[in-house]
Short mmCIF file of C-alpha atoms in Angstrom, two decimals:
data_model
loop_
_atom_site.label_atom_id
_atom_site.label_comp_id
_atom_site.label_asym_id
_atom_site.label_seq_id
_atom_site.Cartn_x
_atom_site.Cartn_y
_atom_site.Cartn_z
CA UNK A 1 -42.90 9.62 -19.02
CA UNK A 2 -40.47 7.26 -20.55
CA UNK A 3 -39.50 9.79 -23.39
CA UNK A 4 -38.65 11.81 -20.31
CA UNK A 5 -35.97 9.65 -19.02
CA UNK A 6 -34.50 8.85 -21.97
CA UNK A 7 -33.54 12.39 -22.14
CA UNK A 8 -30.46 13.12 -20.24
CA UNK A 9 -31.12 16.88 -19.60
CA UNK A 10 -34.93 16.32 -17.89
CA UNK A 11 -34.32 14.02 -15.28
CA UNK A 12 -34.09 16.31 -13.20
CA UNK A 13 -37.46 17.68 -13.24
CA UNK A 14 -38.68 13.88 -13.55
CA UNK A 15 -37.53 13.26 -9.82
CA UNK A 16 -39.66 17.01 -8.81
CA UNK A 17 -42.47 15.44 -10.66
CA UNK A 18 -42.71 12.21 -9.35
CA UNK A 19 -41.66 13.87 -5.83
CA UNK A 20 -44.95 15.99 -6.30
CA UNK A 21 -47.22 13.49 -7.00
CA UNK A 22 -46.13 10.78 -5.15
CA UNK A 23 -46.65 13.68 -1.99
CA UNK A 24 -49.70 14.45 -3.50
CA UNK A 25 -51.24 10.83 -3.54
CA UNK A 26 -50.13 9.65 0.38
CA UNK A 27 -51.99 13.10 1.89
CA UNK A 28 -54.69 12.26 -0.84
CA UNK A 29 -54.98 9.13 0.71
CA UNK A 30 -54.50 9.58 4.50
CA UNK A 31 -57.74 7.48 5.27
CA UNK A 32 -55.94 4.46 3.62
CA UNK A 33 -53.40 1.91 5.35
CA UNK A 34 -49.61 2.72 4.19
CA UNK A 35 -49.72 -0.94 3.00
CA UNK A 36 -52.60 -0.42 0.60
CA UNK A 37 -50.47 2.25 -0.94
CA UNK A 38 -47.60 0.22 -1.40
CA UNK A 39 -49.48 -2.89 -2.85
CA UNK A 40 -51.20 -0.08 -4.99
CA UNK A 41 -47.66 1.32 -6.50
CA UNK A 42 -46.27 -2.34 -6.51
CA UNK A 43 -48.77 -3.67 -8.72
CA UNK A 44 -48.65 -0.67 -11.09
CA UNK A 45 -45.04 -0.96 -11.74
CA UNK A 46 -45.09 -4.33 -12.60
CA UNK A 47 -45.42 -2.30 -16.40
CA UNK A 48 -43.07 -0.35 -15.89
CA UNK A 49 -39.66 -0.50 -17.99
CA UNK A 50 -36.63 -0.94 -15.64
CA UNK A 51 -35.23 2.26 -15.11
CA UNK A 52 -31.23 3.35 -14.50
CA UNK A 53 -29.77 6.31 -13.99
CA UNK A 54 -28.55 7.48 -17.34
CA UNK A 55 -24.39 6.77 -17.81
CA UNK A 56 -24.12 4.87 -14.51
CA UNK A 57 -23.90 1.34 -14.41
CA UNK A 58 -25.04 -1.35 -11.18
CA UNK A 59 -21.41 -2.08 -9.75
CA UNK A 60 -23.55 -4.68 -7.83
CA UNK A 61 -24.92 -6.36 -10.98
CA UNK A 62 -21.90 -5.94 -13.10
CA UNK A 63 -20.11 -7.69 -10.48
CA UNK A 64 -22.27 -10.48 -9.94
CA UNK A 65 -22.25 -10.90 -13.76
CA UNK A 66 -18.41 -10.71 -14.11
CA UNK A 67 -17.95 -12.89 -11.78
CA UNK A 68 -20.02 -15.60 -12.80
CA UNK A 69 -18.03 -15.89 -16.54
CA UNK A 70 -14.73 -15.81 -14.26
CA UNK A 71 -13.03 -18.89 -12.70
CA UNK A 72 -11.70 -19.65 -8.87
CA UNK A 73 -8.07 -19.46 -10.85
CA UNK A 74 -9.27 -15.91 -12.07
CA UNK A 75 -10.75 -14.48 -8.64
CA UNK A 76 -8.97 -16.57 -6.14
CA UNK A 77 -10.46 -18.57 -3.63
CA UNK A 78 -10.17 -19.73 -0.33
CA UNK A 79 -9.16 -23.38 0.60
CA UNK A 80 -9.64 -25.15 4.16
CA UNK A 81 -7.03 -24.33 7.01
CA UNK A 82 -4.15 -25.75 6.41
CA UNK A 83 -1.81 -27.22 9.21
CA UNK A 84 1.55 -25.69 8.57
CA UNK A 85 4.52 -27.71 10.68
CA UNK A 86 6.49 -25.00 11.66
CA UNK A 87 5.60 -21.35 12.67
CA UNK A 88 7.60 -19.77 10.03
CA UNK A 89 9.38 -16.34 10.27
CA UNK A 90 10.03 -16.09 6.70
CA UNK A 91 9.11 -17.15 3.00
CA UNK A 92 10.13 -17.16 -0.50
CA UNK A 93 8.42 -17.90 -3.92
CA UNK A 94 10.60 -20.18 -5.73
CA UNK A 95 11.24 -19.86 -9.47
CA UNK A 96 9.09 -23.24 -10.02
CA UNK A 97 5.95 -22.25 -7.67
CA UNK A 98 6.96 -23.88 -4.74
CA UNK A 99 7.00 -21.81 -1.43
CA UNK A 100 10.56 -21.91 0.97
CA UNK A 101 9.66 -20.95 4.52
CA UNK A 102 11.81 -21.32 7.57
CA UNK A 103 11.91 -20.91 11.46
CA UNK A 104 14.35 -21.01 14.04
CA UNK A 105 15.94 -24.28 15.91
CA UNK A 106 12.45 -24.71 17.68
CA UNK A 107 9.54 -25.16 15.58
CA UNK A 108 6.96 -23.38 17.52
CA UNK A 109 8.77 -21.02 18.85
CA UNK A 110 12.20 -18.78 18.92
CA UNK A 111 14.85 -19.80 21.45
CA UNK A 112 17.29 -17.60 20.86
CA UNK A 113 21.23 -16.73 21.98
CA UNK A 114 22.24 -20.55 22.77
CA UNK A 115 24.52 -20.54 19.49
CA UNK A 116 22.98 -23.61 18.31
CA UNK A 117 22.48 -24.07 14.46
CA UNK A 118 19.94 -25.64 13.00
CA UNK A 119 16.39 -24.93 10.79
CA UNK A 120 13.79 -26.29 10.14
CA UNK A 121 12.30 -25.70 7.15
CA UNK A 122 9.17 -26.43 5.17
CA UNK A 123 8.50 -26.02 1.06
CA UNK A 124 4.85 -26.65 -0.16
CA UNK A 125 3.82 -27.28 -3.41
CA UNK A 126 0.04 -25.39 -3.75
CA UNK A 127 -0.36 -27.11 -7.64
CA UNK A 128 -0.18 -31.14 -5.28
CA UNK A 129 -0.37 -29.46 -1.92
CA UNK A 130 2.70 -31.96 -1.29
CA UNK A 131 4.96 -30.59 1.72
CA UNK A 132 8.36 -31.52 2.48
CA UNK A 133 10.89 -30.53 5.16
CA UNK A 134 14.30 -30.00 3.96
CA UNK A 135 15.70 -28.60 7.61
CA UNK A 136 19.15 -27.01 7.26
CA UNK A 137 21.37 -28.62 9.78
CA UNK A 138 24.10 -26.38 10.51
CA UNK A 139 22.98 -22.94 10.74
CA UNK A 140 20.06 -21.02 12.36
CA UNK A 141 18.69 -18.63 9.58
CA UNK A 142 16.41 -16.92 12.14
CA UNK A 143 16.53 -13.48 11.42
CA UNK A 144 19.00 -13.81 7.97
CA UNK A 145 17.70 -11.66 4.78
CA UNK A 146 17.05 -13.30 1.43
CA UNK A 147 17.14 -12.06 -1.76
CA UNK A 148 16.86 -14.20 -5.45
CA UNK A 149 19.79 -14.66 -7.49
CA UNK A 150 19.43 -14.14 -11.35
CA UNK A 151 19.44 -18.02 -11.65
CA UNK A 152 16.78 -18.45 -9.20
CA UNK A 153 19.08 -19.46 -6.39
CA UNK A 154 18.06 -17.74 -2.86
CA UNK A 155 20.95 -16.25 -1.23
CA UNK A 156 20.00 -15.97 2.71
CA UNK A 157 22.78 -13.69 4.44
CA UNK A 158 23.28 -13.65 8.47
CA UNK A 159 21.28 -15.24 11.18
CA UNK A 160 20.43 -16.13 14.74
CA UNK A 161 23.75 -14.91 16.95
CA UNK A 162 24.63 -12.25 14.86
CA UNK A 163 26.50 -14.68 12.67
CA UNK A 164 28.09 -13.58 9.36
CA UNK A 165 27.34 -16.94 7.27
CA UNK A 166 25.72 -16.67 3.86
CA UNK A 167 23.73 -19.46 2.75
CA UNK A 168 22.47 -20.38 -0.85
CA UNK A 169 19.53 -22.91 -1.42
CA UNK A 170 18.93 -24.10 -5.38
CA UNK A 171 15.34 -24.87 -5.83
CA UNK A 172 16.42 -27.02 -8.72
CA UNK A 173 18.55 -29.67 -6.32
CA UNK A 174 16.62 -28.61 -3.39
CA UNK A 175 20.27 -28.37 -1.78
CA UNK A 176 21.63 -26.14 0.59
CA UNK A 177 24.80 -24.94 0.64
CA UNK A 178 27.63 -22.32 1.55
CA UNK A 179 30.45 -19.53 0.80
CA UNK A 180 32.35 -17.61 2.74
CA UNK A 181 31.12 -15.56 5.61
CA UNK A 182 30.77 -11.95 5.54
CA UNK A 183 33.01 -9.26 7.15
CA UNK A 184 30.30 -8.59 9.83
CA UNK A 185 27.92 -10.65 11.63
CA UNK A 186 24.67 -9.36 10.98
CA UNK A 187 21.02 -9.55 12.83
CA UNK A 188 17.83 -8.18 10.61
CA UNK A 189 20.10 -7.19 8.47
CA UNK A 190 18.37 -5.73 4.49
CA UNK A 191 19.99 -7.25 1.27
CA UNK A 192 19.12 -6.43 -2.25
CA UNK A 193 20.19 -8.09 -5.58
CA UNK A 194 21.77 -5.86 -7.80
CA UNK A 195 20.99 -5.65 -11.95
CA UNK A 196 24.72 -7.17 -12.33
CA UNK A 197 24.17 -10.42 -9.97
CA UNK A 198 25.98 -8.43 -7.15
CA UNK A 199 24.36 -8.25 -3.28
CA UNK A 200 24.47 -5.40 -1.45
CA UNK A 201 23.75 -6.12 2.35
CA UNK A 202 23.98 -3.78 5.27
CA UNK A 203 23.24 -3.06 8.90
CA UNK A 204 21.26 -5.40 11.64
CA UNK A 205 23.01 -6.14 15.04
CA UNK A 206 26.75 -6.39 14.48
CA UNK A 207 27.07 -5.25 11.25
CA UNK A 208 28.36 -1.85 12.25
CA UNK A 209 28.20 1.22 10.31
CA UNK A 210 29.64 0.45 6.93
CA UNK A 211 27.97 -2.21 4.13
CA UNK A 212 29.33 -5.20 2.06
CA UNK A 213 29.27 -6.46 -1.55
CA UNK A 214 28.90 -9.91 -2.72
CA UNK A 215 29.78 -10.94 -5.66
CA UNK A 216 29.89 -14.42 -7.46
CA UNK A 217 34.36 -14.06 -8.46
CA UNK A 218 35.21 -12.13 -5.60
CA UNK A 219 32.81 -12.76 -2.81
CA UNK A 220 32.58 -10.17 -0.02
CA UNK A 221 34.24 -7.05 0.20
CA UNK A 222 33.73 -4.35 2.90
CA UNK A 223 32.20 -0.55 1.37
CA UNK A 224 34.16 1.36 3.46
CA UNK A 225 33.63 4.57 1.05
CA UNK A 226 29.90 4.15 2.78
CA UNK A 227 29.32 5.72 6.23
CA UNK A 228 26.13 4.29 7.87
CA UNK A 229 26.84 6.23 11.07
CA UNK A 230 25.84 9.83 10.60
CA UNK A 231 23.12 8.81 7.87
CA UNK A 232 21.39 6.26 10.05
CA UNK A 233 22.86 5.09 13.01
CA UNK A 234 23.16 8.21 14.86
CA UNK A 235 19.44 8.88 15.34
CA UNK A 236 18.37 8.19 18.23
CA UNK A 237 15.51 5.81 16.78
CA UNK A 238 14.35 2.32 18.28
CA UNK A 239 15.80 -0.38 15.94
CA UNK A 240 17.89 1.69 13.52
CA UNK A 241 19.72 -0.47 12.84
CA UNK A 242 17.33 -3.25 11.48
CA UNK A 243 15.75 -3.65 8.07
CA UNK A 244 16.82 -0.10 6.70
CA UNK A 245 14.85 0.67 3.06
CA UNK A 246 17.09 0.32 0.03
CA UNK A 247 15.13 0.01 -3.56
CA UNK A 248 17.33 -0.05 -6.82
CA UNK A 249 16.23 3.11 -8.18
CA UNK A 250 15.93 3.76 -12.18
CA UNK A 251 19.44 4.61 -12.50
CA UNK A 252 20.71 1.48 -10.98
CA UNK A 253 22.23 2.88 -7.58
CA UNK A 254 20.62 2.37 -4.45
CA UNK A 255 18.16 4.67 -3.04
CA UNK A 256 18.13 4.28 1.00
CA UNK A 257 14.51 5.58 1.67
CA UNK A 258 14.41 5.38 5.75
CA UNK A 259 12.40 4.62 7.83
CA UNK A 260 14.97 6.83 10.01
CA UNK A 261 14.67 10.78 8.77
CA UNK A 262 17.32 10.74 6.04
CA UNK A 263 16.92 9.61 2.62
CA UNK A 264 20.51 8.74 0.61
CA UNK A 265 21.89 8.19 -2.90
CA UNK A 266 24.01 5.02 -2.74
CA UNK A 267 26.97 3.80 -5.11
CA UNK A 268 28.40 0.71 -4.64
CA UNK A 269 31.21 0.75 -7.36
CA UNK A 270 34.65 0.70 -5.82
CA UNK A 271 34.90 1.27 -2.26
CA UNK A 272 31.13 2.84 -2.67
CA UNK A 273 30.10 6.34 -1.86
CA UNK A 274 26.77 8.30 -0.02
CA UNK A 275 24.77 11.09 -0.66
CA UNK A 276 21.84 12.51 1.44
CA UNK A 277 18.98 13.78 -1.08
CA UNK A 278 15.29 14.54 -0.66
CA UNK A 279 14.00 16.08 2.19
CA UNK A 280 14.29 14.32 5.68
CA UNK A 281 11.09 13.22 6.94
CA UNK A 282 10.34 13.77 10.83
CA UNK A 283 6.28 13.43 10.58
CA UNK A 284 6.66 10.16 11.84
CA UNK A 285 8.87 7.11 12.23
CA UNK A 286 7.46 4.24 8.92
CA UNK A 287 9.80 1.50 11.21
CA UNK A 288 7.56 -2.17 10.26
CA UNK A 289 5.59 -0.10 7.88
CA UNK A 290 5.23 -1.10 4.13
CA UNK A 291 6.94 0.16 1.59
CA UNK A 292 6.44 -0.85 -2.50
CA UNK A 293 7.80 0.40 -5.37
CA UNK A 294 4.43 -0.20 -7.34
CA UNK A 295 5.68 1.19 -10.30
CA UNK A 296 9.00 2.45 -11.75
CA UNK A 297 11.00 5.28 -9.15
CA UNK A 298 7.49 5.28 -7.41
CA UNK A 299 7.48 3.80 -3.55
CA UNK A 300 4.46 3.77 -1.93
CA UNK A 301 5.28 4.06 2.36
CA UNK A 302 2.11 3.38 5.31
CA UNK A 303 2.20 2.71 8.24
CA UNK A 304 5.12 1.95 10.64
CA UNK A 305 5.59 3.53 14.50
CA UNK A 306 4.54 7.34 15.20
CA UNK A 307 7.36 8.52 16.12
CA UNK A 308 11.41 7.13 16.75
CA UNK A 309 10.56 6.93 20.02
CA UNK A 310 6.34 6.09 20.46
CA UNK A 311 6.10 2.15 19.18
CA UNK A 312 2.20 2.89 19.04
CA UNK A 313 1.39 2.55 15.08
CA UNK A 314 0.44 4.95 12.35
CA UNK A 315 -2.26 5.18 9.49
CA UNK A 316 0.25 7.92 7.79
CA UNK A 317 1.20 7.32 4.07
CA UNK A 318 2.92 8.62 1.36
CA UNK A 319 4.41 8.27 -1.94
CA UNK A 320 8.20 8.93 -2.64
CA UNK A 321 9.47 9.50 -7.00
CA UNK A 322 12.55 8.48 -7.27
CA UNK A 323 12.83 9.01 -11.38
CA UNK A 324 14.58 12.47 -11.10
CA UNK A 325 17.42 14.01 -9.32
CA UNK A 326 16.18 14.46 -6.51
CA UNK A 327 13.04 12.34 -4.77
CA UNK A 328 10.05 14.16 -4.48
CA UNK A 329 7.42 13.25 -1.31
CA UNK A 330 3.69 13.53 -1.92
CA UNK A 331 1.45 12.84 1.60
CA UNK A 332 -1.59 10.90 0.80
CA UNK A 333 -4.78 10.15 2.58
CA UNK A 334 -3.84 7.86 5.57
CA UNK A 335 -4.93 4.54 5.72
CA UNK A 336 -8.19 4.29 7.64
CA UNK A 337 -6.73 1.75 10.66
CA UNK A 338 -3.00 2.64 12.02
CA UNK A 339 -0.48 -0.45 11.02
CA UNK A 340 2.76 -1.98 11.91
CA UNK A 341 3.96 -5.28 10.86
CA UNK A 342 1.77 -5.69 7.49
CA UNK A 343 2.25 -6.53 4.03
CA UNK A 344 2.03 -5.32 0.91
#
């Protein structure tokens, strides 16, 4: 018997066999309780060599086992609830471990449109579990974008009101500070940090149809080479103009990847300059969906609203390569629950 399961190619017929005369042995003995049998088989395998299916391993065991030689620093691990001060609306992981997150002028809640500035904000510590509030005074970052500098500085651009401030905070001073405002005041507007230290920042409430570039000599300067109106803003698509999908791609431009239908090639050099590529996706509408570039000129997109006009959510997904001329969209299986508002 054992010479037969060490050999790959009969197993096979070991499972008719044993089928056979296990079937054989109940009807043979019908008269008998079904726990006789059992205590019968039980106490006859007790000789028995452990048996595995050849070239499969237990995932159960092999995780149990793995994951006794691992630490809590290796597999995680979850604390006790914390109580947080604030009920924060955004967060960043500072260069030193430390974790920035703000909210509004009220600290439970948003009270919005009164043009008063102020923020509270709270940085913990998860090495000392130390938390401090280092509030900004003077402006309401509610709704600003933030992006990290090269030298580890956040740079937080627009705000409650549709205000164009931009705001810097150095993790090494724990100081805020300021430069000059944008062109545009801007509400949900999306930034992104450029490989040359530049910020490119466009859209949200206010911001109107055409982007801005910030750099450290020259500070702002309005792209008026790109036109956000026909690529975006002309859809007829709830919150359009909010939180619009820009990646560097491998070439260093910007790719615009929705979640409205068009997808666009984006220079920022000189005045800047636009080009739809890619097919334009109507399937459905990825607003508050997830999107990750897990891997280089490959963005991962699920979730979001089913359509520009039906808020209800959507399990949809798909992946969008970005690494040659033109991007190339690959469905995937959706995700088993629909999804709006989650991370990645």
């Amino acid at each position: 018997m054992l010479s037969l399961i060490e050999n790959n190619k009969k197993y096979i017929l070991i499972l008719l066999f044993c089928a056979c005369f296990f079937t054989q042995n109940v009807f043979s003995h019908a008269g008998h309780g079904v726990s006789s049998d059992d205590a019968y088989w039980a106490e006859l395998a007790q000789d028995y060599d452990q048996f595995s299916i050849p070239g499969v391993k237990s995932f159960k065991s092999s995780l149990l086992n793995s994951r006794q030689q691992l630490t809590p620093s290796e597999t995680g691990q979850w604390s006790e609830v914390m109580e947080w001060p604030i009920v924060s609306v955004s967060a960043a992981n500072l260069p030193d471990g430390r974790i920035l997150t703000f909210s509004s002028f009220g600290r439970a809640k948003f009270v919005g449109g009164n043009g008063f500035e102020y923020t509270h904000v709270v940085i913990w510590n998860p090495d000392t579990g130390e938390i401090i509030e280092n509030d900004h005074t003077s402006r309401d970052l509610f709704a600003a974008h933030l992006v990290m500098l090269e030298d580890g500085r956040l740079i937080l651009t627009g705000g409650n009101n549709r205000t164009p401030f931009t705001t810097f905070y150095d993790f090494k001073t724990d100081q805020w500070s300021k430069t000059e405002d944008m062109n545009r005041g801007r509400w949900y507007p999306t930034s992104l940090a450029m490989p040359n230290g530049s910020v490119f920042t466009a859209l949200g409430t206010g911001g109107g149809r055409y982007p801005e570039l910030w750099t450290k000599e020259a500070g702002w300067k309005l792209l008026t080479g790109i036109d956000l109106q026909p690529a975006i803003l002309d859809f007829n698509h709830y919150e359009r103009e909010w939180w619009p999908y820009f990646y560097v791609d491998p070439r260093g431009k910007i790719f615009h990847a929705g979640p409205t239908p068009k997808m666009h090639s984006i220079s920022p050099e000189g005045v800047g300059s636009i080009t739809q590529i890619g097919p334009e996706i109507h399937d459905w509408y990825p607003k508050h969906g997830v999107t990750v570039m897990y891997e280089k000129g490959k963005i991962l997109v699920a979730g979001g609203a089913i359509s520009g006009n039906n808020l209800k959510s959507t399990n949809k997904a798909m992946i969008i390569d970005i690494n040659g001329s033109s991007p190339i969209v690959t469905p995937i299986d959706s995700m088993k629950y629909a999804r709006k508002f989650h991370n990645g």
